Coordinates of C-alpha atoms and ligand atoms in Angstrom, one line a residue:
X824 CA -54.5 31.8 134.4
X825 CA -52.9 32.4 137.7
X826 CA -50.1 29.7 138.1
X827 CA -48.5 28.3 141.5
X828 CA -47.5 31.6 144.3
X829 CA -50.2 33.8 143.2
X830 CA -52.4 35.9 145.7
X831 CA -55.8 34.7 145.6
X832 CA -58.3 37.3 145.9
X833 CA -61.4 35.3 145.2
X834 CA -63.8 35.8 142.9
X835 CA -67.0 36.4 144.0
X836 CA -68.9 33.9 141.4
X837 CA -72.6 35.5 142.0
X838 CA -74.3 32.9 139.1
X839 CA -74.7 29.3 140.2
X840 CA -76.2 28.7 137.4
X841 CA -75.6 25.0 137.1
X842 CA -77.1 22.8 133.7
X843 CA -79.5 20.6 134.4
X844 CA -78.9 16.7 134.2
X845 CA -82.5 16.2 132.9
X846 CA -83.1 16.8 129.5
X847 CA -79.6 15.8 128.3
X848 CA -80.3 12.8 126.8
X849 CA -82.0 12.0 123.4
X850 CA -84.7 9.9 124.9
X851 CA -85.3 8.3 121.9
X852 CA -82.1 6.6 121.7
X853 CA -82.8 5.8 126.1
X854 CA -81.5 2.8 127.1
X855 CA -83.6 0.8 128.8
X856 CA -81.1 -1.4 130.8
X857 CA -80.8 1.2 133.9
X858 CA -83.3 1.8 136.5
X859 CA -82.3 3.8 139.0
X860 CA -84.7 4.9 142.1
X861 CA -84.1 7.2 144.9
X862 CA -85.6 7.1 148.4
X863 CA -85.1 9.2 151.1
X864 CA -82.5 8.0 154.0
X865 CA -82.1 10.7 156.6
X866 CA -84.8 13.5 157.2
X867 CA -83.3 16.9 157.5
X868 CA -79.8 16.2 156.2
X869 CA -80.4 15.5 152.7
X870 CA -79.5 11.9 152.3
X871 CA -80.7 10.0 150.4
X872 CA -80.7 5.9 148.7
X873 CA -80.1 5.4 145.0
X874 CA -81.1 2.1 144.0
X875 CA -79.7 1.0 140.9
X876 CA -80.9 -1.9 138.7
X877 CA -79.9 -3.5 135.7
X878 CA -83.1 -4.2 133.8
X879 CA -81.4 -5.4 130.8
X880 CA -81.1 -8.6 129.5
X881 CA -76.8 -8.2 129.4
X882 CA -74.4 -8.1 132.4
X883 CA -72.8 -4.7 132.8
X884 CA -69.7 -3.2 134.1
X885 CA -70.3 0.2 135.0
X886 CA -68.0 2.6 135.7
X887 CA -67.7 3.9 138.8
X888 CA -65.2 6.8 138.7
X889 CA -66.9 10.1 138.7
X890 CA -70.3 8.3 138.1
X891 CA -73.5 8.0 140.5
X892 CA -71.3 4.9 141.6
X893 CA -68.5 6.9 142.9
X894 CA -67.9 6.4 147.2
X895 CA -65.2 9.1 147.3
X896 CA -64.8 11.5 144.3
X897 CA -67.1 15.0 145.6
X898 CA -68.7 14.6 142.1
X899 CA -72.4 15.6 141.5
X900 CA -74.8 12.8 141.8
X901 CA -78.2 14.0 141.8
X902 CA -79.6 17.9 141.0
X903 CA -81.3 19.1 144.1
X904 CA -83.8 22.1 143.6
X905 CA -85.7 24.5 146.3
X906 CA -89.3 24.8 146.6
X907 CA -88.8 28.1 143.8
X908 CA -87.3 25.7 141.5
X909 CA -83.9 27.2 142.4
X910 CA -80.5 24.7 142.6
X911 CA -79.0 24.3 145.7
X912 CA -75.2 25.0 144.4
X913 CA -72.8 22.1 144.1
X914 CA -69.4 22.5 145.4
X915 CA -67.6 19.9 144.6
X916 CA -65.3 19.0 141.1
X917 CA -65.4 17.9 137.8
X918 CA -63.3 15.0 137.4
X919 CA -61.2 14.2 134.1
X920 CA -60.5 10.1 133.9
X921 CA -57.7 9.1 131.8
X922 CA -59.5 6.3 129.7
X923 CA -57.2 4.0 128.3
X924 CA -55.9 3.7 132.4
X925 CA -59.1 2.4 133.4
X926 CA -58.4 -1.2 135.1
X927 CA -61.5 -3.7 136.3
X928 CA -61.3 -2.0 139.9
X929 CA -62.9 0.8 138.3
X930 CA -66.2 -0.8 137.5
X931 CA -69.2 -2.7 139.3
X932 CA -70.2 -5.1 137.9
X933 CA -74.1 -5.3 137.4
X934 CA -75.6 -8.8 136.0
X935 CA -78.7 -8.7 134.6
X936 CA -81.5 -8.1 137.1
X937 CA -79.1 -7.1 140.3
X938 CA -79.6 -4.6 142.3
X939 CA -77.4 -2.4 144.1
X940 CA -77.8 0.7 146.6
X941 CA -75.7 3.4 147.9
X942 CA -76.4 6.0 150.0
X943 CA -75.9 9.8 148.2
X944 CA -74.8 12.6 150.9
X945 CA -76.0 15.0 149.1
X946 CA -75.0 17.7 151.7
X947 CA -71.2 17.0 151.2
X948 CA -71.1 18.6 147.7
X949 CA -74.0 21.2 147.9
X950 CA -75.1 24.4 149.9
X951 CA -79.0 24.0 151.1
X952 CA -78.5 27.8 153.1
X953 CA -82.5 28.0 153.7
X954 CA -84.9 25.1 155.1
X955 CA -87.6 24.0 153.2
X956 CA -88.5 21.3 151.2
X957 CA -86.2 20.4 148.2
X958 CA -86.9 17.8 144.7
X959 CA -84.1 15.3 144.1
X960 CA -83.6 13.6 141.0
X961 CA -80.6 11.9 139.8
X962 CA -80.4 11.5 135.7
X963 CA -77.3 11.3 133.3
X964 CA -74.9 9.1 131.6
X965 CA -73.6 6.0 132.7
X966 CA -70.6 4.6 131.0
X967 CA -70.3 1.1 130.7
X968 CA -68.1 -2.2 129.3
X969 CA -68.8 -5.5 128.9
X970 CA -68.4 -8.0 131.7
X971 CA -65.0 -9.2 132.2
X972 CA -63.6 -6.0 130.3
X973 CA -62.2 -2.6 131.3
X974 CA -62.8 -1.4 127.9
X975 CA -65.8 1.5 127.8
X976 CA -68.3 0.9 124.8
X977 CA -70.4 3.5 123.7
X978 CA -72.6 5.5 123.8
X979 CA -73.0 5.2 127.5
X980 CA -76.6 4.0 129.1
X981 CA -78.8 6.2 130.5
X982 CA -81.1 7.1 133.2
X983 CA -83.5 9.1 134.7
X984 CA -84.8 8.3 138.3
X985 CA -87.8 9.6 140.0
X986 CA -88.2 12.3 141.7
X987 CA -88.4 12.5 145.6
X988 CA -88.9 15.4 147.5
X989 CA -87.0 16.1 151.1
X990 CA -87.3 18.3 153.6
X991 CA -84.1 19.7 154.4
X992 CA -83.2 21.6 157.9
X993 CA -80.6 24.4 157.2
X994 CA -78.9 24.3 160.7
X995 CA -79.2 20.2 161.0
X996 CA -77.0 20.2 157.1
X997 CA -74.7 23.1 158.2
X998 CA -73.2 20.3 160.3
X999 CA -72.8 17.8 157.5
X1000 CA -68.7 17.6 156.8
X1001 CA -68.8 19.0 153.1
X1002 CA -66.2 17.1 150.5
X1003 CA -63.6 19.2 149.7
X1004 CA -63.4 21.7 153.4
X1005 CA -60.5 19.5 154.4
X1006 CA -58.3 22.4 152.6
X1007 CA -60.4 25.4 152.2
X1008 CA -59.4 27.6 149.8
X1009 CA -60.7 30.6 151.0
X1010 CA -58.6 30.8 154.1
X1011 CA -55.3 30.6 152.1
X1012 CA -53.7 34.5 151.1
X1013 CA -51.0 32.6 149.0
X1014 CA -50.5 29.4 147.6
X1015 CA -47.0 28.0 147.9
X1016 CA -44.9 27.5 144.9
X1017 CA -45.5 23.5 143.8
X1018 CA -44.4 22.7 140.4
X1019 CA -41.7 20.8 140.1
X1020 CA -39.2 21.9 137.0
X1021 CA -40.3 19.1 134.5
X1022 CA -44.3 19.8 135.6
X1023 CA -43.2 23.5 135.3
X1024 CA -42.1 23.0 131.8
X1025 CA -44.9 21.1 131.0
X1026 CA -47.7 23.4 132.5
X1027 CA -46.0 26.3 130.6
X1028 CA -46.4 24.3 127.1
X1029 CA -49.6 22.8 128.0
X1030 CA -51.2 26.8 128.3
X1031 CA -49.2 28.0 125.8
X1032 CA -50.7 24.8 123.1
X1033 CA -54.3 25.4 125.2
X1034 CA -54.3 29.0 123.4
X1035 CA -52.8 28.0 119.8
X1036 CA -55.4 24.7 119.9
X1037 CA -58.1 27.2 121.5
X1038 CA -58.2 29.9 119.3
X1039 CA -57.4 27.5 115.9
X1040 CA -61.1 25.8 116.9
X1041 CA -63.1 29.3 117.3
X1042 CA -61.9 30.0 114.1
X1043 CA -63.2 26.8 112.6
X1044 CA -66.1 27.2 114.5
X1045 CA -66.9 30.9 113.1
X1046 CA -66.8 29.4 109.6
X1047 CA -70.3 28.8 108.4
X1048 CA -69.3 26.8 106.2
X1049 CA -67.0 24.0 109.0
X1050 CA -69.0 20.7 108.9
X1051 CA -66.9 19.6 111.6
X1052 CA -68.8 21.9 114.0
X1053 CA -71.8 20.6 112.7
X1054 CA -70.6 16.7 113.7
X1055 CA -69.5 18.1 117.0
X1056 CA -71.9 20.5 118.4
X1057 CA -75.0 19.1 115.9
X1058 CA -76.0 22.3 114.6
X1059 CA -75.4 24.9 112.3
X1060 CA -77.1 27.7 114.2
X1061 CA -74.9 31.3 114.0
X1062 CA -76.1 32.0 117.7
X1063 CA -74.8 28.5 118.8
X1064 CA -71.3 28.8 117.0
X1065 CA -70.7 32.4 118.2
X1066 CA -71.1 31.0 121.8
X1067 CA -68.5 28.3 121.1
X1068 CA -66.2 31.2 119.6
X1069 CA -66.9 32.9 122.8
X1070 CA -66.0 30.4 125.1
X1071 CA -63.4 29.3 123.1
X1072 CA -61.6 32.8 123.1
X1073 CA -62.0 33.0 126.6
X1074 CA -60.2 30.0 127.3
X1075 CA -57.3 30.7 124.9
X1076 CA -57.3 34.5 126.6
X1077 CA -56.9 32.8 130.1
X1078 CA -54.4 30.4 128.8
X1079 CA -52.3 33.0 127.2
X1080 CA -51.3 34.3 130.8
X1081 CA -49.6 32.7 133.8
X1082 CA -49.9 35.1 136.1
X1083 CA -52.9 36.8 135.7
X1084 CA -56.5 36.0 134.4
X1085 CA -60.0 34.5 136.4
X1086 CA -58.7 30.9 136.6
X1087 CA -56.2 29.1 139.0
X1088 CA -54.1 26.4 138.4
X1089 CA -52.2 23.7 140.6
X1090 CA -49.4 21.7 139.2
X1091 CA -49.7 19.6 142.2
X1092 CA -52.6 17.6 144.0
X1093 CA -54.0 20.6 145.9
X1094 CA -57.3 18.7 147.2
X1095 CA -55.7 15.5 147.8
X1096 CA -58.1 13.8 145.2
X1097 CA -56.4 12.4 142.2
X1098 CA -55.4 9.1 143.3
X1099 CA -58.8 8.9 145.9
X1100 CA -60.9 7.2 142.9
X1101 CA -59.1 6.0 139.4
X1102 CA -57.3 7.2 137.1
X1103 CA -57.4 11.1 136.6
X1104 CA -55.9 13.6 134.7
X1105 CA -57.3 16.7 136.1
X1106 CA -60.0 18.2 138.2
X1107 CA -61.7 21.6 138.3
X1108 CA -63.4 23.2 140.9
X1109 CA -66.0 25.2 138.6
X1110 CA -67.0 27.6 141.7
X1111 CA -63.2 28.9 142.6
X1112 CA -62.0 28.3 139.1
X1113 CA -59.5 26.2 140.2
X1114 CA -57.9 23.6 138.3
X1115 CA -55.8 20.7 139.3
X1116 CA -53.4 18.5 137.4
X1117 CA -52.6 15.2 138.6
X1118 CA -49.5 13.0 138.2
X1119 CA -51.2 11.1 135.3
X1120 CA -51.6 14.0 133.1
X1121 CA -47.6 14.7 133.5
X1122 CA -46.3 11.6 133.2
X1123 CA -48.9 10.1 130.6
X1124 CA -50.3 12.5 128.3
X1125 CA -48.8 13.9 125.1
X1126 CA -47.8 17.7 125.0
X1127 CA -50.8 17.6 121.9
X1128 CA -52.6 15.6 120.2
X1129 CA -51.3 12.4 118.8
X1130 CA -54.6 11.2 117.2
X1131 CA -58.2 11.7 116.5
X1132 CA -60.6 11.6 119.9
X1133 CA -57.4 11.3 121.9
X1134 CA -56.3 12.7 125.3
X1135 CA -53.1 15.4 125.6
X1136 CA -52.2 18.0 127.6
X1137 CA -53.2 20.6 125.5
X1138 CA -57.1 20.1 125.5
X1139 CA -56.9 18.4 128.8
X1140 CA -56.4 22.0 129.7
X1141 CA -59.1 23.2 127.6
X1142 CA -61.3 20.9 129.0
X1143 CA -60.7 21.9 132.5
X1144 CA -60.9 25.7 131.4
X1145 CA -63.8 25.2 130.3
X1146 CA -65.4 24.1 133.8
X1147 CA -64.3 27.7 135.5
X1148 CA -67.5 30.0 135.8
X1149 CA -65.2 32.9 135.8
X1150 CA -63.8 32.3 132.3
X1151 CA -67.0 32.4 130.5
X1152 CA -70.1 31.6 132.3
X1153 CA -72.1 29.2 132.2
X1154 CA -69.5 26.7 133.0
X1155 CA -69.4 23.2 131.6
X1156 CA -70.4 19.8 132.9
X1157 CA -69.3 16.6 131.7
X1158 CA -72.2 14.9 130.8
X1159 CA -70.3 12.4 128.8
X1160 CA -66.9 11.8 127.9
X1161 CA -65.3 10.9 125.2
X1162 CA -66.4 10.3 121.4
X1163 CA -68.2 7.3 121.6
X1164 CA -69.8 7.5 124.8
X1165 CA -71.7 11.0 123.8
X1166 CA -73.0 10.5 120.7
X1167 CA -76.5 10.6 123.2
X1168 CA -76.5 14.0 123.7
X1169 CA -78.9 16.4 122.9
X1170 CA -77.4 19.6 121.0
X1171 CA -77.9 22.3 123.9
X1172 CA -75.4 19.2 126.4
X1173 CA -73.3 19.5 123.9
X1174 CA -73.1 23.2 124.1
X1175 CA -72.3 22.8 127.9
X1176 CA -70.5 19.3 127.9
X1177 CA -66.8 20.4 128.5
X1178 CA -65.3 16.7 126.3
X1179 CA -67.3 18.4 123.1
X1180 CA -64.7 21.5 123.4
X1181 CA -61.7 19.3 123.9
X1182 CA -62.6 16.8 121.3
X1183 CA -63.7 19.6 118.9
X1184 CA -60.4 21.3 119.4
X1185 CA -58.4 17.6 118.8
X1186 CA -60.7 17.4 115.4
X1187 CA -59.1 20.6 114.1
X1188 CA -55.8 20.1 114.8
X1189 CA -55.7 17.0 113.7
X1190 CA -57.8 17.8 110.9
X1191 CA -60.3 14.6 112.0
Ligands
NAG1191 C1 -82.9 11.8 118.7 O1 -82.5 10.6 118.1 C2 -83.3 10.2 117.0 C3 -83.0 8.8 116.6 O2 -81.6 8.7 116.4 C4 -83.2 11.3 115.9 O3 -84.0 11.0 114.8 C5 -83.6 12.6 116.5 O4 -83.4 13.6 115.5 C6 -82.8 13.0 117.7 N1 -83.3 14.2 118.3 C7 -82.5 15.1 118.8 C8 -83.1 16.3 119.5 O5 -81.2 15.0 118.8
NAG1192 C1 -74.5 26.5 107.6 O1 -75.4 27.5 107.3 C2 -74.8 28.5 106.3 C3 -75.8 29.6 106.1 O2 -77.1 29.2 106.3 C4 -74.5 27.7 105.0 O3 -74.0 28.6 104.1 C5 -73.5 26.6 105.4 O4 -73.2 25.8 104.2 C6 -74.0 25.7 106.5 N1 -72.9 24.9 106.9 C7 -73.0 23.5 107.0 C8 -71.8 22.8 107.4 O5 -74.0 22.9 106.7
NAG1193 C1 -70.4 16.0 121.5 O1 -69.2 15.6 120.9 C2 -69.1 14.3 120.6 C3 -67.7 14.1 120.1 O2 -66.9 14.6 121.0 C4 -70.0 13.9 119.5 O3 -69.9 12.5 119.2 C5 -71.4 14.2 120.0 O4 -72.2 13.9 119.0 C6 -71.4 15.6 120.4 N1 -72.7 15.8 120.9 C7 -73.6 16.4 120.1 C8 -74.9 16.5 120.6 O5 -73.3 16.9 119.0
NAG1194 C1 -41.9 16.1 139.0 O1 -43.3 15.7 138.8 C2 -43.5 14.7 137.9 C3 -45.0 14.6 137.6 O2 -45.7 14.5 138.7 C4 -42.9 13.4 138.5 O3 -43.1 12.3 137.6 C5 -41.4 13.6 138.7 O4 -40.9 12.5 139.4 C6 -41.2 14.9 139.5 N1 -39.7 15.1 139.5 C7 -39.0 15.4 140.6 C8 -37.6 15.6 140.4 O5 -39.6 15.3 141.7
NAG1195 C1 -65.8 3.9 118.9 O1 -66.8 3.3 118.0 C2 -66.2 2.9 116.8 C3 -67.4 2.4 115.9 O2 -68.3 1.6 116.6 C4 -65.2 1.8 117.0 O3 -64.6 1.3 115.8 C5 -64.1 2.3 117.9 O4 -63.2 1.3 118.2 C6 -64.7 2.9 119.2 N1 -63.6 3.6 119.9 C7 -63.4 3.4 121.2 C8 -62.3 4.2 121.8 O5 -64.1 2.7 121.9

């Protein structure tokens, strides 16, 4: 972990090897109250128009932070592959909502039978470097409340559009404005110092508790006989628990350092973002292995866990270790968040699905 007034001498992340949205659901337990359909907007640019519907009998708020709903946050909508089945690599963040400061300006509310459409830039968050044509499909989880609530009820709906296929002009995108170029990283030598003393003193506590918590939970994990693994990870497979212990030491190895390590780590809103959208804790740019914390996860969160399935700043900052590619690769996603809202995931999401590290590493020091 390389704090605030570090030289950045980039990594050079070779692997874009980025999980797949489809396939992460149990379709079994599908909800059916979700249609969503994309058509194609803009030739050569890689837009696109989602069309969302509720097909359900109930009205739905959806949430819209860090969701296919989102108009601002550079989040990944929709998984864009070449004509070799190759992704075109997103760069853009992975977004950590604070849960319980979710407000009703945070959903959309979706009564039964409405539609709604938004156009998807796909461009702005992904690197098309060749012309040709491309698939687009947009599936995942879409956390929800009730109508008239700000309160998220799990397990979250979900969906699986069609697929469309684009072409895709390499020098017409090239002029798309991408999300986050506003503050490129790459043409920085040396990021200024930015942590205020009490943010200091909380970063400093937050990595040290991110390795105790880290390496406490591969420990649990390399016990055969943990059932808490099990209820987290939904398997018992050796193969499956030594990748956790591997990712897990990795993370407590990089939070064991300040000033050294693969990852980077902002005490201040480096990309401008945390207040674009709702209510976030942290971002993580997976690609630079950057993380950011925001105001919320200072002044909000607990040093360490307070409860079972509860947010601190301890496994926050798992969490967003988890996302870097060059702390154990391959990086996470968040498919889902929180306890309730992924109980829909298939065992190999969970493997990748950076909330199941967190939570797993809340369940064993709280002894959930
Ligand atoms: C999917 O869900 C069904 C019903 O809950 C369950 O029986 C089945 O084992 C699950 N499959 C997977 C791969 O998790
Ligand atoms: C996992 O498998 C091992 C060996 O097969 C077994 O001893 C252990 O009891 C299992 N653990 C759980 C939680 O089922
Ligand atoms: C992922 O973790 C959550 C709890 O954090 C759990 O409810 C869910 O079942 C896990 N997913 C799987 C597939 O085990
Ligand atoms: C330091 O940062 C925290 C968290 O962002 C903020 O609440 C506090 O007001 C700041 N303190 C000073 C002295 O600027
Ligand atoms: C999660 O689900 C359980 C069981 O349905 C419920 O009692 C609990 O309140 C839910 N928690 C949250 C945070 O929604």
């Amino acid at each position: 972990m390389k704090c605030a007034r570090v030289l950045l001498a980039l990594s050079s992340v070779a692997s874009t090897v980025q999980a797949r949205f489809a396939g992460a659901v149990n379709h079994s337990k599908r909800s059916p109250s979700l249609e969503v359909t994309l058509a194609p907007a803009t030739e050569g640019i890689a837009e696109l128009v989602a069309t969302i519907k509720n097909v359900g009998s109930a009205d739905l708020n959806l949430l819209k932070v860090g969701t296919l709903l989102d108009e601002r946050l550079p989040v990944q909508k929709v998984l864009a592959l070449d004509e070799a089945g190759v992704e075109a690599p997103f760069r853009g963040i992975h977004a950590s909502i604070q849960h319980a400061a979710l407000r009703a300006e945070h959903f959309q509310l979706l009564k039964a039978s409405e539609i709604i459409s938004m156009v998807i830039n796909v461009a702005a968050v992904h690197d098309f470097t060749a012309s040709g044509t491309y698939t687009f499909k947009a599936s995942g989880l879409m956390p929800f409340a009730n109508a008239g609530s700000a309160e998220l009820i799990g397990p979250a709906l979900t969906y699986e559009s069609n697929t469309i296929s684009l072409y895709v002009d390499a020098q017409k995108v090239a002029s798309v404005p991408k999300a986050l170029s506003a503050r490129p990283l790459e043409e920085r030598t040396e990021v200024q110092e930015g942590c205020n003393a009490t943010q200091l003193a909380a970063s400093t506590a937050a990595l040290a508790n991110c390795e105790i918590l880290a390496l406490a939970a591969a420990a649990d994990a390399a016990d055969p006989s943990s059932a808490r693994f099990v209820e987290y990870f939904r398997t018992n497979s050796s193969t499956t628990r030594q990748t956790v212990v591997d990712r897990l030491t990795a993370v407590a190895a990089d939070c064991a350092t300040t000033d050294s390590g693969p990852s980077r780590y902002f005490c201040y809103d480096y990309y401008g973002i945390c207040e674009s959208s709702g209510p976030l804790n942290a971002y993580t740019l997976w690609d630079v292995s950057t993380s950011v914390m925001c105001s919320l996860f200072y002044d909000t969160l607990p040093p360490l866990p307070q409860g079972c399935h509860r947010q601190d700043q301890a496994t926050t900052t798992i969490h967003e270790i988890t996302h870097c590619e060059a702390v154990y690769s391959p990086h996470t996603n968040d498919y889902a968040y929180a306890y309730n809202e992924s109980i829909a995931l298939t065992p190999a999401f969970a493997l990748l699905n950076a909330d199941n590290y967190s939570l797993f590493a809340n369940a064993v020091y709280m002894k959930c």
